[in-house]
Tab-separated table of C-alpha atoms in Angstrom:
chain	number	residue	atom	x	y	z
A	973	UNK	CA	-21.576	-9.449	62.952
A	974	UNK	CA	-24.319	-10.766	60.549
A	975	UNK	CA	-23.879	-13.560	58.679
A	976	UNK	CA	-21.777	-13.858	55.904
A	977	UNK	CA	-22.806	-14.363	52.258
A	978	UNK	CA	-20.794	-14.963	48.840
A	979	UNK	CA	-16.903	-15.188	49.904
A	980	UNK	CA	-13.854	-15.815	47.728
A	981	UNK	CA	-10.424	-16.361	48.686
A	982	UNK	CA	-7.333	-14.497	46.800
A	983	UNK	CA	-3.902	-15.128	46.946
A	984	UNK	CA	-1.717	-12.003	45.646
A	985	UNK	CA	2.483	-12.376	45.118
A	986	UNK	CA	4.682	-10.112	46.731
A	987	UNK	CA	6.020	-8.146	43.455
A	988	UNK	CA	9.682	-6.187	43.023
A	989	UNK	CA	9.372	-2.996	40.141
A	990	UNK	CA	12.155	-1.599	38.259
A	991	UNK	CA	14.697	-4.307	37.898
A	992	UNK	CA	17.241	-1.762	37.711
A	993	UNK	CA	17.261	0.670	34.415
A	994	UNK	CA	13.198	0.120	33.944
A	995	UNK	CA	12.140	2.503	36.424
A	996	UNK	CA	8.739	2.499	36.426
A	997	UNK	CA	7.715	0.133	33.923
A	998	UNK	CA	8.813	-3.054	34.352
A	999	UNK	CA	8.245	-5.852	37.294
A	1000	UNK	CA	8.655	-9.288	38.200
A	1001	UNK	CA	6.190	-11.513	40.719
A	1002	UNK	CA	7.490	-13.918	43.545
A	1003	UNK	CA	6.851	-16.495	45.665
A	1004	UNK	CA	5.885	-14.486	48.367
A	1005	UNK	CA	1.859	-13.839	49.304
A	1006	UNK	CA	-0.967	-12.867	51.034
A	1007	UNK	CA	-3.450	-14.990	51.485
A	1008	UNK	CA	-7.059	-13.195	52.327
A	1009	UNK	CA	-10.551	-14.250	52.487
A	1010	UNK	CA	-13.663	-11.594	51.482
A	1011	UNK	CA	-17.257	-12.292	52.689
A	1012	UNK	CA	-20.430	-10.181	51.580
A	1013	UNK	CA	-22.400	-9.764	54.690
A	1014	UNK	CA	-25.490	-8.421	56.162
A	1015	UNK	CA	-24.113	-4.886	57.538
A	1016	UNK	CA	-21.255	-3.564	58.639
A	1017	UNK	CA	-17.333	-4.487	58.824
A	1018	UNK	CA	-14.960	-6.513	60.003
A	1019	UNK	CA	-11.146	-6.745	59.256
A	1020	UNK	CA	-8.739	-9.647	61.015
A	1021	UNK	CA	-5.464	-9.452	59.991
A	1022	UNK	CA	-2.690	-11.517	60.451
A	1023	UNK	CA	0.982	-12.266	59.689
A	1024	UNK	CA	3.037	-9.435	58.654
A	1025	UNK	CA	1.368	-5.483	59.717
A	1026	UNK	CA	-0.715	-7.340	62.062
A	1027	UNK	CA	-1.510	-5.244	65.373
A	1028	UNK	CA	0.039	-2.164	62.339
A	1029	UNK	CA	-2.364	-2.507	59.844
A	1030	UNK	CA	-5.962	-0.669	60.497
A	1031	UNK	CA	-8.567	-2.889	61.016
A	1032	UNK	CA	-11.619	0.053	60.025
A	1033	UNK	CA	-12.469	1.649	56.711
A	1034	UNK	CA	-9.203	3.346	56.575
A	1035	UNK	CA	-7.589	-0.593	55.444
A	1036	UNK	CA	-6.143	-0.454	52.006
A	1037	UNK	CA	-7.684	-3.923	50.329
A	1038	UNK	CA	-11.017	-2.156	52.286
A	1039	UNK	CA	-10.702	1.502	50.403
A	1040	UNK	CA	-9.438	-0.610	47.138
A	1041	UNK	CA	-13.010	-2.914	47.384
A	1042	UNK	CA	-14.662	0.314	47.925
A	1043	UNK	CA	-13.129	2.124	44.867
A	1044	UNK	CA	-14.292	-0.974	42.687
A	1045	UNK	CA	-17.700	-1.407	43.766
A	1046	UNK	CA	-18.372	2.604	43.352
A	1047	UNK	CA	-17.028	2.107	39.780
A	1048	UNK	CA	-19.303	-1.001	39.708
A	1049	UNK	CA	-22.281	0.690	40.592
A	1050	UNK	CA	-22.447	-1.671	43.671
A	1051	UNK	CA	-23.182	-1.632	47.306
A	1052	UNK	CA	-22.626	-4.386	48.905
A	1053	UNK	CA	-24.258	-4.042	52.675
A	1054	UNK	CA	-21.439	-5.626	54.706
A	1055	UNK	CA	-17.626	-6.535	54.479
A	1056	UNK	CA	-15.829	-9.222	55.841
A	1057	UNK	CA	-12.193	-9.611	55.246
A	1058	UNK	CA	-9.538	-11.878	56.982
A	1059	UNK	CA	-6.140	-11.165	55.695
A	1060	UNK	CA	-3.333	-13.785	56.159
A	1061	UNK	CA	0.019	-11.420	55.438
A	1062	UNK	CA	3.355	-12.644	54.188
A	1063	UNK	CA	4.434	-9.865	52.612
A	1064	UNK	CA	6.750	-7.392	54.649
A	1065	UNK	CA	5.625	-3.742	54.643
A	1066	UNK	CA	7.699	-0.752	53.426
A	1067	UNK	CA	10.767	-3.282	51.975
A	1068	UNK	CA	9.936	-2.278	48.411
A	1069	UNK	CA	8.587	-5.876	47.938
A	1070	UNK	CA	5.083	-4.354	46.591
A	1071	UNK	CA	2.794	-5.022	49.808
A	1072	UNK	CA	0.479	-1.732	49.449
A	1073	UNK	CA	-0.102	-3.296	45.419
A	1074	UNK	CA	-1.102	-6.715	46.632
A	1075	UNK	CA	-3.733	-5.017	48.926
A	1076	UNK	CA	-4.762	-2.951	46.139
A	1077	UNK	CA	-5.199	-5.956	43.634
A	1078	UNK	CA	-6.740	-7.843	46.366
A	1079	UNK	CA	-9.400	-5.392	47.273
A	1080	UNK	CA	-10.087	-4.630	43.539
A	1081	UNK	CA	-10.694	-8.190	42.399
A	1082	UNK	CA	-12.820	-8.791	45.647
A	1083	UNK	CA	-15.330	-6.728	44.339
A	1084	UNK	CA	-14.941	-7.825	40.857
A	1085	UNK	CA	-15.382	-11.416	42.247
A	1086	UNK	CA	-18.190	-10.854	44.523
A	1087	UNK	CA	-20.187	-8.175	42.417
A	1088	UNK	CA	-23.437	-9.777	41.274
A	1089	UNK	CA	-23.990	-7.716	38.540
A	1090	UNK	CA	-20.384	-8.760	36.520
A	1091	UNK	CA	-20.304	-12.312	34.729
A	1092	UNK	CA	-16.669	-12.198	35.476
A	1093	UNK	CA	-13.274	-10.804	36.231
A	1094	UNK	CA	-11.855	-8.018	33.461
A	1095	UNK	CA	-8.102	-7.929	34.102
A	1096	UNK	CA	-7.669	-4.930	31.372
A	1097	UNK	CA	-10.178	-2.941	34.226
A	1098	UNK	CA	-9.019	-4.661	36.912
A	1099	UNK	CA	-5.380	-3.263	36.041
A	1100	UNK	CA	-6.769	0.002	35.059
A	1101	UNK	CA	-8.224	0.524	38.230
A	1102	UNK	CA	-5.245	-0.795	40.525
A	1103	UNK	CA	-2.999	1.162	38.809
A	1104	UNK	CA	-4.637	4.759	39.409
A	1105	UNK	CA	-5.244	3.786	42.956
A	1106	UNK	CA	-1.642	2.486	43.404
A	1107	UNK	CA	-0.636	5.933	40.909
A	1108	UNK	CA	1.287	3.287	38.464
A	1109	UNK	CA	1.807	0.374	37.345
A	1110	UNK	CA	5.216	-1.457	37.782
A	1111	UNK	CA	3.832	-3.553	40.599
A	1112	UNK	CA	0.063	-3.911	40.824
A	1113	UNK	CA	0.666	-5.332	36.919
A	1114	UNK	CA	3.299	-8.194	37.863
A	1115	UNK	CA	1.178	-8.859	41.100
A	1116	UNK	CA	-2.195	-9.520	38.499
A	1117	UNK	CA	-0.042	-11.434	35.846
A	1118	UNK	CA	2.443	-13.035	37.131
A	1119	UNK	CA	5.480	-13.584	35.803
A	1120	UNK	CA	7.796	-10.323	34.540
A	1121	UNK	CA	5.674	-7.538	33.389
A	1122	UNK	CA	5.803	-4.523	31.035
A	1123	UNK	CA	3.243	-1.539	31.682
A	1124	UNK	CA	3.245	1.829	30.359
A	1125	UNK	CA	0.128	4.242	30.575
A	1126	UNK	CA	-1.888	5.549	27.575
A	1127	UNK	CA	-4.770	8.029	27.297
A	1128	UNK	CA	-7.018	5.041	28.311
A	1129	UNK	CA	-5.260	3.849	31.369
A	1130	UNK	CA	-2.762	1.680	31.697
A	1131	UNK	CA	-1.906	-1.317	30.037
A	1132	UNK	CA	0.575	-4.756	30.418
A	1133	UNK	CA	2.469	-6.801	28.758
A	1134	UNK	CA	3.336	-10.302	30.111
A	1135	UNK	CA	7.040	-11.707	29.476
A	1136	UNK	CA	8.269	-15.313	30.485
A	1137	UNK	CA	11.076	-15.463	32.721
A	1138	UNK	CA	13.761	-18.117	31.724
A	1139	UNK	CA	14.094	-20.982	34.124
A	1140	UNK	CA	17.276	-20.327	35.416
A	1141	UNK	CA	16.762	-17.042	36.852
A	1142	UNK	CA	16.112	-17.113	40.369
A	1143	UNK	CA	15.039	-14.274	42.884
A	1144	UNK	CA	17.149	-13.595	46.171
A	1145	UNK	CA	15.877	-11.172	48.498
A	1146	UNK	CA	17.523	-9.317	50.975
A	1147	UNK	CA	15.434	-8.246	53.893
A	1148	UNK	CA	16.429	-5.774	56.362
A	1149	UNK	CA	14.602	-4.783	59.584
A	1150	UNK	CA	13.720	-1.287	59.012
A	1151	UNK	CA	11.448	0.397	56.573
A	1152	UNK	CA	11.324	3.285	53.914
A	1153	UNK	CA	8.266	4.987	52.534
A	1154	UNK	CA	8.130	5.120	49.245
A	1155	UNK	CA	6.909	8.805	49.157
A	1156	UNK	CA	10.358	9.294	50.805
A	1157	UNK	CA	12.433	7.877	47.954
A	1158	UNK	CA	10.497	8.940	45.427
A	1159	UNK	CA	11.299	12.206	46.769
A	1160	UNK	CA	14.835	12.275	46.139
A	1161	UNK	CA	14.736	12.137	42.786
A	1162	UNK	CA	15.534	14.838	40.178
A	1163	UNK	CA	12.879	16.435	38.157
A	1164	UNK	CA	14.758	16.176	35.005
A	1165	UNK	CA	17.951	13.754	33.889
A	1166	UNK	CA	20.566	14.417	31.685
A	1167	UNK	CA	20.324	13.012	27.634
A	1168	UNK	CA	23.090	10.340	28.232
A	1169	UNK	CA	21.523	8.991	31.480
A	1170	UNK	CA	18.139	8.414	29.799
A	1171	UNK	CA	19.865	6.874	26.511
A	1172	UNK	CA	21.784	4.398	28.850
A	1173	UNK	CA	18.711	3.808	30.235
A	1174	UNK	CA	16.487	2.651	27.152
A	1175	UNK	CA	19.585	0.693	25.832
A	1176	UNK	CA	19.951	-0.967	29.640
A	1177	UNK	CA	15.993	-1.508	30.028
A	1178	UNK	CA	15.861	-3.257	26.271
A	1179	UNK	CA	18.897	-5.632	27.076
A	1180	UNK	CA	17.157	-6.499	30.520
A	1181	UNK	CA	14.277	-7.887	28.907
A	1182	UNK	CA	16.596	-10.051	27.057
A	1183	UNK	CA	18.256	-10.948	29.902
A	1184	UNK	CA	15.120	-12.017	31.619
A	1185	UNK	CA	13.682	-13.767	29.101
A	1186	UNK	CA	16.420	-15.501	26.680
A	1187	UNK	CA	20.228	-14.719	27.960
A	1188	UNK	CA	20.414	-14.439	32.148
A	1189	UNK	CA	24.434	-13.849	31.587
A	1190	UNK	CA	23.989	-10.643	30.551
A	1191	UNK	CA	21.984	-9.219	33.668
A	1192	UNK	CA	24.346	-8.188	35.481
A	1193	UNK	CA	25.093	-5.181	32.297
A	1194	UNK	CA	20.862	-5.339	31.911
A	1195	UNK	CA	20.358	-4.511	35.267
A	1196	UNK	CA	22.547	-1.383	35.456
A	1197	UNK	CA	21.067	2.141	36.643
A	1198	UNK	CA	21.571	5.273	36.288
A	1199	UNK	CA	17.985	6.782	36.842
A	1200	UNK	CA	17.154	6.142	40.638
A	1201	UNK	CA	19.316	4.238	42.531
A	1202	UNK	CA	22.154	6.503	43.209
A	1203	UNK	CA	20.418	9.571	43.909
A	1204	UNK	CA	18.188	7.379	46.500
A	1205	UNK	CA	20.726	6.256	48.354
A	1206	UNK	CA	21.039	8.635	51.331
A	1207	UNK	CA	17.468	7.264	52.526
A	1208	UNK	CA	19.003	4.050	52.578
A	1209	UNK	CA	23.056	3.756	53.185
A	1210	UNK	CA	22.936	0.316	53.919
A	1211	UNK	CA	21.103	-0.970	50.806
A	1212	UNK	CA	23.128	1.427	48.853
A	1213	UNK	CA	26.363	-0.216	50.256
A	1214	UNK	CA	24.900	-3.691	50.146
A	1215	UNK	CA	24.024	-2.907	46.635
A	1216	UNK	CA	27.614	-1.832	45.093
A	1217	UNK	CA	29.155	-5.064	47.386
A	1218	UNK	CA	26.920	-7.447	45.001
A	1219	UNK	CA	27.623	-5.715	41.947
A	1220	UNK	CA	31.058	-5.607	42.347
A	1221	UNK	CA	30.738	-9.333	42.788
A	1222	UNK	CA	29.694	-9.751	39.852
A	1223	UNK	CA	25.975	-10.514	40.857
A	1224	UNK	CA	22.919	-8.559	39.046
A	1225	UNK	CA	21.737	-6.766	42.169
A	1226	UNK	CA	19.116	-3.802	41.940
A	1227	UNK	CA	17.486	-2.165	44.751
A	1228	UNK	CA	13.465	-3.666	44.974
A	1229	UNK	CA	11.129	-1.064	43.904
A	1230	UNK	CA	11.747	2.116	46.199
A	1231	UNK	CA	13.684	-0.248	48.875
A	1232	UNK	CA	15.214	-0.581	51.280
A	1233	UNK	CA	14.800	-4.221	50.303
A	1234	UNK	CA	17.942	-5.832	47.778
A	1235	UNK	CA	17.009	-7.909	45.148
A	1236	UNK	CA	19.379	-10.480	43.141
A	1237	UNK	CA	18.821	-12.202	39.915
A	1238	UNK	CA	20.729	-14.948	40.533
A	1239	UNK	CA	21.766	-17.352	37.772
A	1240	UNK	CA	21.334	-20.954	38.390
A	1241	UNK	CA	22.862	-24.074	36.668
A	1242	UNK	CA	21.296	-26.635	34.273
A	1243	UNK	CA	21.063	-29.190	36.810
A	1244	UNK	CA	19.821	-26.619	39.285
A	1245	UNK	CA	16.712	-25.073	38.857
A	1246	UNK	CA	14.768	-27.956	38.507
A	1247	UNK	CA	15.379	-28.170	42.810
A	1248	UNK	CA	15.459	-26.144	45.828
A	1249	UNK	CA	17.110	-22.887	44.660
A	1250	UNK	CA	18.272	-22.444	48.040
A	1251	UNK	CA	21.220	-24.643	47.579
A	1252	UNK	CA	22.043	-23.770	43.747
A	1253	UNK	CA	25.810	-22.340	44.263
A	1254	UNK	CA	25.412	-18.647	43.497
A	1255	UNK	CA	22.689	-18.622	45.792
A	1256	UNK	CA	25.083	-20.135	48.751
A	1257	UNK	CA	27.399	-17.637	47.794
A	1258	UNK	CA	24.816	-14.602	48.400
A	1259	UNK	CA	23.964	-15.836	51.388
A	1260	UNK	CA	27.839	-15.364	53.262
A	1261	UNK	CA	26.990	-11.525	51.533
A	1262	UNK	CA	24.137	-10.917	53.802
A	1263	UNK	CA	24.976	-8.430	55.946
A	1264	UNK	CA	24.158	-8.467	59.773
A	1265	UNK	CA	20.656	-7.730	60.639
A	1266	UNK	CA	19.240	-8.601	57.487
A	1267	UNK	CA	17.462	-11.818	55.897
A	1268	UNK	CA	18.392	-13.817	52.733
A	1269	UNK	CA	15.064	-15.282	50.997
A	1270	UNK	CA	16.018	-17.096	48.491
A	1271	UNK	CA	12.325	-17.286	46.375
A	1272	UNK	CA	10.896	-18.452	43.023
A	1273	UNK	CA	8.969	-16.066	40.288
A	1274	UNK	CA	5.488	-16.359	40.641
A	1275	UNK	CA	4.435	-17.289	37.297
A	1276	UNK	CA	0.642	-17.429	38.197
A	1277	UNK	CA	0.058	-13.885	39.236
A	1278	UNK	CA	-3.571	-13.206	41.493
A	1279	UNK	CA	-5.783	-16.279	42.173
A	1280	UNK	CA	-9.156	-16.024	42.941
A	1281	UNK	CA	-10.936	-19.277	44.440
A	1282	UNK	CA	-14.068	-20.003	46.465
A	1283	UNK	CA	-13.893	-19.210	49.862
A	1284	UNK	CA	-12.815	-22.517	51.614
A	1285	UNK	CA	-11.543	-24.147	48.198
């Protein structure tokens, strides 16, 4: 392999879209990333991957950070003569925790990074881009901007807004073993809703923002769906089960993006989110709800979004 040339290093958050009611327009960013390095070279290409999807992830052309790069530099006007990339995965694949939108972001700011002709990195393109590769928004936005995002599409491509999540809200993920294509679940839903369904939903989505932001009591009613969850459930009984256990509990549970992963808002104390939110109490209590098989993470939001360094910074 020739030599390699101008590198940078990118760290991308694992991301969860929808939070319940905002289907499609609304995620959050967590502590969760990959962690890859991209190298210019003389000719040719060479993909080491690591971590999670390692010895599943294609190593040729057909990688997605490599066809996201390749998208960008073709909108760049830019050929770059050889490709190095060593990816360093913590992000599961196929939970619904945003994996295939953190390769996307990755690839895309790569070549906005490395691109000689570009004096620097235009997030407004950057998301543009991700987001018609990816085919939306909800997750490539939260995984560029950290925090909780808003994203909608116009006529121009689509845009983000960045919200701050209030302290005391803390991310709990639950992780089971097996996977679900999101082409599946998206599949199960119903061309049209009724009237009510979609008015509960804009009253639900406004509250959640709320929620997030200023009042975490009130998740639990922000988070409430009627759009998607239900009628995605037989691809995934055991999230669907898992789901109405937490509820019922009074916890603010939603499934991640298209699943199968489980994702709490917990609530933490005053005196408890300045420490390790693994031993806050709510988050003790979620953990004696996680079912067999599966993993409780109890994680942070990433507040920082997509960081691009020097290679060996």
């Amino acid at each position: 392999m020739p030599s390699a040339g101008p590198a940078v290093r990118i760290r991308v958050p694992a991301t969860s879209a929808n939070l319940g009611p905002a289907f499609d327009s609304a995620g959050l960013a967590l502590s969760c990333w990959d962690d890859l390095d991209v190298a210019v070279t003389g000719g040719g290409l060479d993909v080491q991957v690591s971590g999670a999807g390692a010895g599943e992830l294609p190593t040729d052309e057909s990688h997605l950070v490599v066809q996201a790069f390749r998208a960008a530099c073709a909108e760049l006007g830019w050929s770059p003569a050889g490709l190095r990339l060593t990816a360093r995965n913590g992000i599961p694949q196929g939970r619904g925790m945003g994996s295939s939108a953190a390769a996307v972001t990755a690839g895309v700011l790569a070549a906005w990074s490395l691109c000689p002709d570009v004096a620097g990195v235009d997030d407004a393109a950057v998301l543009r881009l991700c987001s018609e590769i990816e085919g939306h928004p909800d997750n490539v936005a939260p995984c560029l901007l950290g925090g909780a995002t808003l994203s909608w599409t116009t006529s121009t491509g689509a845009r983000a807004a960045r919200l701050t999540v209030d302290p005391r809200v803390a991310p709990v993920l639950f992780v089971p073993s097996g996977t679900l294509a999101t082409h599946v679940a998206r599949g199960l839903l119903p061309a049209t809703v009724p009237h009510a369904d979609a008015a509960h939903a804009a009253g639900r989505s406004a509250l959640l923002v709320h929620a997030l932001t200023r009042e975490p009591a009130l998740l639990l009613e922000g988070t409430e769906d009627r759009l998607h969850q239900a009628q995605r459930a037989p691809a995934m009984p055991e999230s669907a089960a898992l789901l109405t256990r937490l509820r019922d509990g009074g916890h603010a549970a939603v499934v991640s993006g298209a699943g199968p992963c489980v994702l709490t808002l917990a609530v933490l104390g005053h005196d408890e989110h300045a420490g390790d939110p693994s031993s806050a109490a709510q988050v003790r209590e979620l953990r004696a709800l996680t079912p067999a098989g599966w993993e409780c993470r109890p994680l942070r939001v990433d507040h920082t979004g997509a960081v691009v360094t020097p290679a060996g910074s």
